[in-house]
PDB file of C-alpha atoms in Angstrom:
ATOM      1  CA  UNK M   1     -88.779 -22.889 -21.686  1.00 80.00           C
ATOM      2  CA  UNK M   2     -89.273 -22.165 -25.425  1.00 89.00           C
ATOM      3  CA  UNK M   3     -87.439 -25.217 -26.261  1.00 92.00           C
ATOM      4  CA  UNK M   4     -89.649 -27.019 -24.472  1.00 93.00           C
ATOM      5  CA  UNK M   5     -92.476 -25.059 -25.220  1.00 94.00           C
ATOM      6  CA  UNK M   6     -91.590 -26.243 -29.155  1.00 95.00           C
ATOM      7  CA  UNK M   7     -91.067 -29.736 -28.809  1.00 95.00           C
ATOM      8  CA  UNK M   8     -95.069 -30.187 -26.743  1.00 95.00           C
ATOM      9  CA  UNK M   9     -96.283 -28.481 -29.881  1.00 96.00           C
ATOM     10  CA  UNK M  10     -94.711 -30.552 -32.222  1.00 97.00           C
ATOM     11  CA  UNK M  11     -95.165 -33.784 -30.423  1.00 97.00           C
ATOM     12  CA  UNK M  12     -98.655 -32.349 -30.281  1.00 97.00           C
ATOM     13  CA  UNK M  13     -98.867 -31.900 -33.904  1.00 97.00           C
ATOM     14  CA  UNK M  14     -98.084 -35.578 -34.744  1.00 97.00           C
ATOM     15  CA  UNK M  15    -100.405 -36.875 -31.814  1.00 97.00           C
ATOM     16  CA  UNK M  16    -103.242 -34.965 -33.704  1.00 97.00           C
ATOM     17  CA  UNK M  17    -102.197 -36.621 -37.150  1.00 98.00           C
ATOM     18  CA  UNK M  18    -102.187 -39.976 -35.498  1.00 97.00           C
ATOM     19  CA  UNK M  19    -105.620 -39.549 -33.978  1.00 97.00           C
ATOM     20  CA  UNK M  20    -106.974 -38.691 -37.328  1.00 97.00           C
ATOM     21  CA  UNK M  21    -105.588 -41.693 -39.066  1.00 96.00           C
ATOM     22  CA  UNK M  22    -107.053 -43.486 -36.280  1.00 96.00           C
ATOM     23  CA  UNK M  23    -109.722 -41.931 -36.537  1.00 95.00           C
ATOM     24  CA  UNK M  24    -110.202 -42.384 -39.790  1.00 95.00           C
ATOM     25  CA  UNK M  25    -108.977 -46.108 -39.843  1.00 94.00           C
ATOM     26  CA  UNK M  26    -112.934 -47.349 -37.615  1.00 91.00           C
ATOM     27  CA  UNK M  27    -115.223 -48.943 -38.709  1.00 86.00           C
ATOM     28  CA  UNK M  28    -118.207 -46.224 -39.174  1.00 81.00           C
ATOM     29  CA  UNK M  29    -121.777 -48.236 -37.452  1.00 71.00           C
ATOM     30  CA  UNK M  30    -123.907 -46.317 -40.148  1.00 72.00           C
ATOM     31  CA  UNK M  31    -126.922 -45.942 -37.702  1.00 66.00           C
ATOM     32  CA  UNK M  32    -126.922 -42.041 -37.712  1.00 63.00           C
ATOM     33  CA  UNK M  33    -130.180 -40.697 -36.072  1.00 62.00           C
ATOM     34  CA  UNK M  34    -131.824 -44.578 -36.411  1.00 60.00           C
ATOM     35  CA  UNK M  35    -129.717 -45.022 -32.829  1.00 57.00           C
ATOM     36  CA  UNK M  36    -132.527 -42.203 -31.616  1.00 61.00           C
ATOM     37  CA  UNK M  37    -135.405 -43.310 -32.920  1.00 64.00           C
ATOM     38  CA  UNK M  38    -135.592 -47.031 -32.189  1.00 59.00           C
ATOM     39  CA  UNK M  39    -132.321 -48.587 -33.210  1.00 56.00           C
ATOM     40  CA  UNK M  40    -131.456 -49.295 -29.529  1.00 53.00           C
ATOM     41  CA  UNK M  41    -129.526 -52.300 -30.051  1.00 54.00           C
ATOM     42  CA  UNK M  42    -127.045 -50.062 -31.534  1.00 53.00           C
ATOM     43  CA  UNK M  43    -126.954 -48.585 -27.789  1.00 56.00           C
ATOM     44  CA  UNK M  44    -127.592 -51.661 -25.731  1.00 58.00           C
ATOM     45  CA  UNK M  45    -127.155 -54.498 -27.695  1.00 54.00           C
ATOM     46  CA  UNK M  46    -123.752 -56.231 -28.944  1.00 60.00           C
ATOM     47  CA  UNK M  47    -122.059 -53.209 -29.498  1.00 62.00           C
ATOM     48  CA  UNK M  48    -118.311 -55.132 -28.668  1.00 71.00           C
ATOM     49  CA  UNK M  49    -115.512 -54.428 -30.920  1.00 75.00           C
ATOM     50  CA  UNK M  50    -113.610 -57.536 -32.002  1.00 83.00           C
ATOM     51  CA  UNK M  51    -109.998 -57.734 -32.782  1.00 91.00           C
ATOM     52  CA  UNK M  52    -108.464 -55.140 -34.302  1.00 92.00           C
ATOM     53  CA  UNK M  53    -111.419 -52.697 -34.194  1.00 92.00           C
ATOM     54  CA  UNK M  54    -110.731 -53.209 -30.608  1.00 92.00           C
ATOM     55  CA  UNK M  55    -107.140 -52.313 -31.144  1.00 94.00           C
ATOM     56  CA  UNK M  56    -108.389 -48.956 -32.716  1.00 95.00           C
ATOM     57  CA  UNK M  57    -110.810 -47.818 -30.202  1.00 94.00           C
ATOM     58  CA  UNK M  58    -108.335 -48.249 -27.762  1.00 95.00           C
ATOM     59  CA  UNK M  59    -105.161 -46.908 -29.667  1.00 96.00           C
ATOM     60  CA  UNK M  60    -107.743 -43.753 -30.211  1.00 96.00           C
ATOM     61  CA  UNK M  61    -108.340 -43.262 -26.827  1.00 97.00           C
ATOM     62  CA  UNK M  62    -104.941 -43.103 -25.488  1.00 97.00           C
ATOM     63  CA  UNK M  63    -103.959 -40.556 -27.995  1.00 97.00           C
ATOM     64  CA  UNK M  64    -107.039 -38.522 -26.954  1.00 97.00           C
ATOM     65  CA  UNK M  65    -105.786 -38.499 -23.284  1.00 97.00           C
ATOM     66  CA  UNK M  66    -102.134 -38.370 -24.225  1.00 97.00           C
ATOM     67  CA  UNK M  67    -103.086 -35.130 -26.333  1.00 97.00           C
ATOM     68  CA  UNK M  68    -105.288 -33.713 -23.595  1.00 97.00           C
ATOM     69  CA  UNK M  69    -102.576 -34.218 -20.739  1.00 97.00           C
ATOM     70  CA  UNK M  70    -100.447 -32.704 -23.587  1.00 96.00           C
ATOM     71  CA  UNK M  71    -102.428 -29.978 -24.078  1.00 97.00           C
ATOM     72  CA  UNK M  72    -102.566 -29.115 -20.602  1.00 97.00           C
ATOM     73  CA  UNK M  73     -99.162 -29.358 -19.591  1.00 95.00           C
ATOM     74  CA  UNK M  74     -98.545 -26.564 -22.936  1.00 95.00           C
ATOM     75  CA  UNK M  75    -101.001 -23.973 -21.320  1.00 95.00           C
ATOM     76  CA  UNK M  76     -99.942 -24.287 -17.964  1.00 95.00           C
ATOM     77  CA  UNK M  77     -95.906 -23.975 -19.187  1.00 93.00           C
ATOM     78  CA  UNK M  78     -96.674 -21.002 -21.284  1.00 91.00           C
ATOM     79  CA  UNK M  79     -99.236 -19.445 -18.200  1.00 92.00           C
ATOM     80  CA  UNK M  80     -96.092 -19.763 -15.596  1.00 90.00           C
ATOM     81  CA  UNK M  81     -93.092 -18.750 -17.449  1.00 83.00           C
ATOM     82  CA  UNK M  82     -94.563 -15.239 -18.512  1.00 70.00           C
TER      83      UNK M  82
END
């Protein structure tokens, strides 16, 4: 189980680089707090990604998932094999 326990964590470790490159890699919107006080188009109106911004969001979101199913599966190893 420590093998395996090892090879989550590392495979966990380059999921976590990857999302921060992702990350990283987006397009910022630059709307801050304006999204709050009136800047609703940033909310309602044509907020769809294009190309390969699409590509990103998407890419970023199945390393968040893949690193939370990760995540999990590490705890509940290390909770049953003590």
């Amino acid at each position: 189980m420590e093998t395996l326990t090892l090879i989550i964590e590392i495979v966990l470790c380059i999921f976590a680089l990857a999302l921060i490159v992702l990350v990283l890699c987006q397009k910022s919107d630059r709307n801050g707090m304006s999204a709050l006080t009136g800047g609703g188009e940033a909310i309602f109106g044509k907020g769809k990604k294009k190309g390969i911004e699409a590509k990103l969001a998407l890419y970023t979101k199945i390393v968040a998932v893949i690193m939370f199913v990760l995540s999990l599966a590490l705890v509940l190893i290390q909770k049953f094999a003590a």
